[in-house]
XYZ file of C-alpha atoms in Angstrom:
461
model
C -13.057 -4.007 7.327
C -12.902 -3.824 10.866
C -10.959 -0.593 11.730
C -11.594 -0.462 15.271
C -9.377 -3.798 14.949
C -6.534 -2.613 12.860
C -5.766 0.331 15.020
C -5.558 -1.274 18.137
C -1.936 -1.345 20.085
C -1.495 -5.262 21.925
C 2.150 -5.175 22.961
C 4.351 -7.907 23.321
C 3.133 -8.970 27.005
C -0.878 -8.673 25.558
C 0.063 -10.843 22.685
C 1.331 -13.587 24.978
C -2.104 -12.669 27.185
C -4.115 -13.853 24.064
C -2.184 -16.789 23.054
C -2.246 -18.466 26.815
C -6.224 -17.492 26.643
C -6.144 -19.855 22.939
C -3.912 -22.146 24.186
C -5.149 -23.567 26.887
C -9.486 -22.346 27.456
C -10.490 -22.768 24.120
C -10.853 -25.966 22.257
C -8.517 -27.830 20.399
C -9.637 -27.583 17.578
C -9.865 -23.676 17.175
C -6.193 -23.942 16.970
C -5.881 -27.114 15.305
C -8.314 -25.089 12.090
C -6.669 -21.596 12.459
C -4.549 -21.962 9.209
C -8.403 -22.869 7.985
C -9.983 -20.726 9.428
C -7.187 -17.610 8.499
C -6.493 -18.911 5.072
C -9.667 -21.759 3.681
C -11.407 -19.450 1.337
C -8.597 -17.628 -0.069
C -8.281 -20.554 -2.831
C -9.642 -20.476 -6.032
C -10.984 -18.838 -9.233
C -11.523 -14.809 -7.494
C -15.027 -12.639 -8.526
C -14.691 -10.627 -11.103
C -11.716 -12.426 -13.318
C -10.312 -15.559 -15.069
C -7.368 -16.409 -12.406
C -6.400 -18.516 -8.836
C -5.182 -17.965 -6.380
C -2.304 -20.231 -6.383
C -1.408 -19.222 -10.095
C -0.855 -16.115 -8.601
C 1.373 -17.523 -5.982
C 3.606 -19.666 -6.859
C 4.287 -16.823 -9.801
C 5.160 -14.301 -7.489
C 6.377 -16.146 -4.620
C 9.230 -17.901 -6.998
C 9.340 -15.598 -9.812
C 8.180 -11.902 -10.272
C 9.101 -11.440 -6.633
C 12.645 -12.072 -6.400
C 13.573 -9.640 -9.287
C 11.051 -6.466 -8.777
C 13.771 -6.463 -5.052
C 16.224 -5.982 -6.629
C 15.416 -3.869 -8.626
C 13.626 -1.481 -5.471
C 16.843 -1.246 -3.987
C 18.889 0.874 -7.108
C 19.123 4.550 -5.852
C 16.687 5.331 -8.810
C 13.317 3.812 -7.209
C 14.489 3.987 -2.994
C 14.052 8.008 -3.019
C 10.527 9.133 -3.189
C 9.659 12.902 -2.910
C 6.241 13.844 -0.704
C 5.385 16.861 1.233
C 4.651 15.416 4.871
C 3.375 18.825 6.027
C -0.024 19.652 4.300
C -2.912 20.506 6.619
C -5.635 17.766 6.493
C -8.393 19.689 4.003
C -11.508 17.773 5.794
C -11.516 18.155 9.456
C -9.390 20.630 11.923
C -9.436 18.497 14.611
C -4.689 18.018 15.009
C -4.879 14.356 12.877
C -1.870 13.320 15.112
C -1.069 9.606 16.415
C -1.872 8.889 19.989
C 1.863 7.458 20.347
C 4.727 9.683 20.597
C 6.331 7.386 18.126
C 4.467 8.490 15.302
C 5.543 11.272 15.578
C 8.536 13.408 14.085
C 10.483 15.689 16.622
C 13.956 16.802 15.913
C 16.693 16.851 18.077
C 18.354 19.906 18.370
C 22.292 19.652 18.759
C 21.353 21.847 21.985
C 20.671 19.355 23.975
C 23.350 17.151 23.280
C 25.571 19.034 26.382
C 23.604 18.783 29.551
C 21.783 16.505 31.874
C 18.406 18.275 30.606
C 19.020 18.285 27.502
C 20.917 14.660 26.936
C 16.879 13.698 28.908
C 15.413 15.683 26.498
C 17.878 14.105 23.680
C 17.008 10.515 25.199
C 12.629 11.334 24.437
C 13.349 12.532 21.090
C 15.396 9.647 19.666
C 12.329 7.888 20.888
C 9.536 9.774 18.636
C 11.892 9.313 15.609
C 11.562 5.634 15.818
C 8.673 4.093 15.240
C 6.166 6.262 13.526
C 8.997 8.732 12.265
C 9.908 9.512 8.721
C 13.936 9.119 9.008
C 14.730 12.201 6.195
C 18.389 11.747 6.181
C 20.484 12.192 3.008
C 23.673 13.425 2.761
C 24.336 16.500 0.655
C 26.205 14.338 -2.507
C 22.931 12.927 -2.624
C 20.207 16.267 -2.490
C 22.375 17.836 -5.720
C 22.139 14.044 -7.600
C 18.372 13.881 -7.717
C 18.361 17.861 -8.625
C 20.095 16.744 -11.039
C 17.560 13.923 -12.104
C 14.337 15.793 -12.294
C 16.211 17.184 -15.713
C 15.321 14.046 -16.882
C 12.142 13.811 -15.115
C 8.790 13.611 -17.905
C 6.074 16.447 -17.094
C 2.249 14.504 -17.304
C -1.316 14.816 -16.347
C -0.956 13.369 -12.717
C -4.153 10.255 -12.367
C -4.125 11.736 -8.495
C -3.419 14.214 -6.458
C 0.378 14.981 -5.869
C 2.057 17.219 -4.089
C 3.819 20.268 -5.666
C 7.301 18.947 -6.228
C 8.824 22.888 -5.800
C 7.415 23.129 -2.736
C 9.743 23.903 0.168
C 7.968 21.489 2.208
C 8.163 18.960 -0.053
C 10.998 16.263 0.955
C 13.178 13.782 -1.001
C 12.798 10.114 1.665
C 14.581 7.250 0.984
C 12.126 4.418 1.193
C 15.234 1.552 2.381
C 15.301 3.441 5.520
C 11.492 3.734 5.945
C 9.957 0.526 5.453
C 6.399 0.064 6.238
C 6.096 -1.751 9.150
C 3.899 -1.962 12.377
C 3.753 1.965 14.607
C 0.736 1.323 17.082
C -1.043 4.378 15.169
C -4.272 4.180 16.497
C -8.000 5.617 18.035
C -10.766 7.832 16.385
C -7.693 9.958 14.220
C -6.989 6.452 12.075
C -10.607 4.949 11.699
C -11.402 8.127 10.707
C -9.078 7.941 7.794
C -10.396 4.534 6.345
C -14.429 5.112 7.372
C -13.951 8.607 5.393
C -12.136 6.264 2.400
C -14.736 3.815 2.595
C -17.966 6.152 3.844
C -17.617 8.672 1.157
C -15.354 7.928 -2.005
C -16.020 4.230 -3.231
C -19.691 4.590 -3.837
C -21.433 3.328 -1.275
C -24.910 5.028 -0.091
C -25.129 5.966 3.502
C -27.972 3.685 4.002
C -25.637 0.948 3.382
C -23.995 -0.356 6.538
C -19.955 -2.242 5.844
C -19.935 -5.662 7.164
C -18.259 -4.742 11.406
C -18.941 -1.078 11.356
C -18.447 -0.043 15.165
C -21.002 2.397 14.314
C -23.516 0.432 13.872
C -25.298 -2.130 16.568
C -27.420 -4.212 13.401
C -25.848 -7.116 12.656
C -28.555 -7.522 9.934
C -27.636 -4.667 8.153
C -24.657 -6.855 7.025
C -26.500 -8.312 5.423
C -27.678 -5.914 2.785
C -24.349 -4.345 1.897
C -22.769 -8.472 -0.361
C -26.372 -7.956 -1.509
C -25.490 -4.105 -2.487
C -21.813 -4.477 -3.741
C -22.751 -7.632 -5.539
C -25.706 -4.987 -7.819
C -23.430 -2.662 -8.714
C -21.808 -2.475 -12.264
C -18.338 -3.920 -12.398
C -16.683 -1.190 -13.050
C -17.343 0.146 -9.287
C -17.606 -3.510 -7.924
C -13.750 -2.851 -8.245
C -13.198 0.180 -7.094
C -14.144 -1.654 -4.195
C -12.230 -4.428 -4.362
C -9.287 -2.220 -4.705
C -9.370 -0.013 -1.354
C -10.503 -3.008 0.405
C -7.120 -5.549 -1.311
C -5.230 -1.491 -0.108
C -6.476 -2.097 3.337
C -5.382 -5.507 3.417
C -1.811 -5.630 1.932
C -1.347 -2.528 3.988
C -2.848 -5.232 8.081
C -0.544 -7.616 6.273
C 2.738 -5.634 6.098
C 1.348 -4.602 10.124
C 1.587 -7.879 11.148
C 4.452 -9.239 9.042
C 6.781 -6.339 10.828
C 5.304 -6.168 13.469
C 7.329 -4.867 17.427
C 8.262 -7.777 18.510
C 10.858 -6.649 21.445
C 11.831 -3.325 22.788
C 14.524 -2.850 25.114
C 17.760 -0.917 25.420
C 19.808 -1.728 22.989
C 17.013 -2.762 20.401
C 14.179 -3.367 18.539
C 13.284 -6.543 16.856
C 10.957 -6.999 14.241
C 9.493 -9.815 13.224
C 6.323 -11.435 12.356
C 3.394 -11.704 14.860
C 1.054 -14.688 13.860
C -1.875 -13.396 16.434
C -1.656 -10.021 15.210
C -2.318 -11.866 11.521
C -5.226 -13.871 13.541
C -7.011 -10.434 14.907
C -6.938 -9.354 10.874
C -8.063 -12.120 9.317
C -8.983 -15.132 11.361
C -12.403 -15.076 10.151
C -13.676 -16.890 12.959
C -12.492 -12.851 14.703
C -13.816 -11.171 11.842
C -16.913 -12.250 11.235
C -16.221 -13.937 7.866
C -15.018 -10.968 6.470
C -10.838 -11.203 6.708
C -10.329 -14.200 3.859
C -12.598 -11.948 1.673
C -10.346 -9.096 2.264
C -7.196 -11.120 1.563
C -9.145 -12.467 -1.683
C -9.732 -8.459 -2.284
C -5.800 -8.198 -1.720
C -5.382 -10.852 -5.243
C -7.103 -8.540 -7.214
C -5.661 -5.289 -6.213
C -2.072 -7.960 -7.794
C -3.666 -8.559 -10.621
C -4.878 -4.939 -11.811
C -1.529 -3.625 -10.926
C 0.720 -6.678 -12.042
C -1.635 -5.827 -15.530
C -1.040 -2.115 -15.611
C 2.937 -3.357 -15.765
C 2.358 -5.359 -18.877
C 0.448 -2.540 -20.576
C 2.755 -0.280 -20.237
C 5.821 -2.368 -21.663
C 6.151 0.056 -24.701
C 7.148 3.014 -22.632
C 9.387 1.562 -20.792
C 11.280 0.209 -24.022
C 11.709 3.368 -25.651
C 14.838 4.104 -26.780
C 14.933 7.579 -25.240
C 13.327 6.308 -21.660
C 16.310 6.381 -19.678
C 16.738 5.572 -15.839
C 17.926 8.347 -14.935
C 21.133 8.897 -11.725
C 23.821 9.353 -13.501
C 25.800 6.755 -13.214
C 25.174 5.511 -16.458
C 26.821 1.748 -16.609
C 24.148 1.378 -12.835
C 22.041 2.974 -15.064
C 22.449 0.622 -18.242
C 21.447 -2.547 -16.076
C 18.699 -1.268 -13.933
C 16.721 -0.736 -17.432
C 17.831 -3.636 -17.994
C 16.233 -5.019 -15.669
C 12.901 -2.968 -15.450
C 12.510 -4.710 -18.955
C 12.986 -8.086 -17.677
C 10.712 -8.032 -14.912
C 7.657 -6.053 -17.753
C 8.577 -8.521 -19.873
C 7.546 -11.376 -17.355
C 4.852 -9.924 -15.993
C 3.815 -9.754 -19.960
C 4.535 -13.300 -19.797
C 1.526 -13.957 -16.665
C -0.644 -16.461 -18.016
C -4.503 -15.352 -16.324
C -4.062 -11.061 -16.857
C -7.669 -9.613 -15.995
C -9.702 -8.455 -18.879
C -9.187 -4.485 -18.665
C -11.174 -4.764 -21.867
C -13.939 -5.294 -19.920
C -14.007 -2.517 -17.915
C -16.086 0.976 -19.288
C -17.229 -1.232 -22.405
C -20.426 0.294 -22.782
C -22.198 3.406 -23.709
C -19.650 5.982 -24.811
C -21.114 8.312 -22.572
C -22.426 6.843 -19.988
C -18.144 4.664 -19.632
C -16.338 8.280 -19.993
C -18.387 9.804 -16.948
C -17.643 6.636 -14.793
C -13.652 6.777 -15.864
C -14.100 10.437 -14.481
C -15.837 10.082 -11.814
C -12.759 7.093 -10.243
C -10.633 10.117 -11.458
C -12.326 11.939 -9.004
C -12.520 10.138 -6.145
C -8.989 8.645 -6.293
C -8.173 12.116 -6.192
C -9.459 12.904 -3.212
C -8.900 9.617 -1.145
C -5.012 10.286 -2.203
C -5.898 13.852 -0.515
C -6.929 11.767 2.520
C -3.704 10.641 2.705
C -2.939 14.296 4.912
C -4.886 13.839 7.726
C -3.092 10.693 8.682
C -1.677 11.359 11.190
C 1.299 8.917 11.582
C 4.185 10.282 9.608
C 6.117 7.172 8.578
C 2.223 5.997 7.720
C 1.185 9.384 5.981
C 4.491 7.975 3.604
C 3.882 4.640 2.723
C -0.021 5.888 1.891
C 0.454 9.034 -0.792
C 3.417 6.091 -2.354
C 0.349 3.302 -2.625
C -2.489 5.622 -3.506
C 0.304 7.283 -6.161
C 0.553 4.287 -7.562
C -2.352 2.980 -7.951
C -3.706 5.738 -9.518
C -0.591 5.264 -11.585
C -1.639 2.182 -12.965
C -5.151 2.775 -13.457
C -4.114 6.098 -15.165
C -1.797 3.399 -17.294
C -4.908 0.752 -18.008
C -6.971 3.538 -18.823
C -4.574 5.222 -21.548
C -4.262 1.898 -24.135
C -4.436 3.533 -27.098
C -2.216 6.195 -25.803
C 0.276 4.021 -25.290
C -0.838 1.749 -28.276
C 0.724 5.123 -30.339
C 3.941 6.072 -28.509
C 5.692 4.280 -31.660
C 3.430 7.155 -33.818
C 4.198 9.703 -31.748
C 7.265 12.255 -30.865
C 9.910 11.675 -28.850
C 9.419 15.971 -27.801
C 5.239 15.651 -27.139
C 4.911 11.650 -26.417
C 1.406 10.604 -26.848
C 1.344 9.559 -23.007
C 3.746 9.834 -20.435
C 4.612 9.182 -17.099
C 6.611 11.582 -14.723
C 10.076 10.537 -12.395
C 7.658 10.557 -9.317
C 5.153 8.173 -11.236
C 7.336 5.576 -11.750
C 9.092 5.628 -8.762
C 5.531 5.316 -6.405
C 3.959 2.830 -9.544
C 7.216 -0.117 -8.848
C 6.929 0.919 -5.549
C 3.039 0.838 -4.722
C 3.790 -3.069 -7.115
C 6.678 -3.965 -4.584
C 4.424 -3.214 -1.249
C 1.313 -5.799 -2.652
C 3.439 -8.560 -3.986
C 5.545 -8.299 -0.553
C 1.828 -8.543 0.901
C 1.654 -12.039 -1.409
C 4.668 -13.171 -0.233
C 3.978 -12.692 3.599
C 0.821 -14.484 2.585
C 3.368 -17.868 2.579
C 4.777 -17.115 5.585
C 1.909 -16.710 7.637
C 0.558 -19.669 6.171
C 3.808 -21.358 6.987
C 3.406 -20.358 10.234
C -0.102 -21.129 11.227
C 0.230 -24.570 9.651
C 2.254 -24.660 13.124
C 0.634 -24.114 15.522
C -1.134 -27.253 14.949
C 2.059 -29.607 15.573
């Protein structure tokens, strides 16, 4: 991905200027093919699987997406415990966002009692907007969450996780902290994705990624796809998952962009220009549509995990506990309905194609997957924008949980034979919340693509 493109901050005026240039100075064919250049290759069958884009669009947008959004708005799934204060373990510079709106700056009560304090309060409140995490919870909610922990299943995590007993960990209401554009940009932000791609995707340094801003010889990029196609299917899938996650984040940043900022409100909505900058085939030298296809691949992987984990949630002893008996029962019914819907998808990814070779070699490759993914989850502690860090950690843990499920097929199948005291497969509440919210992000991205198709088609009229 063009990290230098992803994190460039375009103000509302800059976007208007770009649109003016596109409409005024470029040939009519440029604008008339806007939708073609973003989506012409985002169609048909996907690589390494039997599914196609159109089947996913129909299934997600018409059936699964509405049900999933209803589930994620429930109390069990809206609260996520996270430590946003872990230091970056990989580099020593500040790693903080270049914009004050990405930083959390708590307002002190005394600041409201003087003119100078009032000015500080205004600055403080501004700094808590875009990239800040709203951690406000009522005392009643905090006590309830402590009670929920007693019902949590302990389990071995697939990826790194926060010490949930740490005094720095806090519950965050995800509905109060939506994933959207924050203006997080610059070298700090670029280093995050560069570290993930260069050091954690099984790629040798001699192979250069397309649109790498540190490489001057564009001819070297031809070798990247030759290298990618030469990988075993497992490592190629890993790269596509990371790329798909990156694409999904970019879709959200374009779909929930700050369109207007004035004295009484901030208005958020889809920014077509921003979407084109990130995914237009010409503006990304052919890479944008490939990233969107990887987003669909990621969707298939996480959807398959939901289908495979159904026996775990079907157990009578499994409760989505919040202390509200009737609502908890309804939530489990809704969740099971969603999982059965996921299982009914006609063109699932065939995970048996992964790790199907020599057992010793397959076990080593699985372990490499786990170690690499743990490293990526640690990189999330280097994200300077706290809201970006929140969603980065959640989505990384969610994808890690999906992979854990796909790697535990035998343990899940043995659940009906194992005791309720020590089941053969376990998920913690933290993993469950991360799994479904992460898939919720991917599902929303697929839904947003339909909206951008419509908006781009309107440019031609």
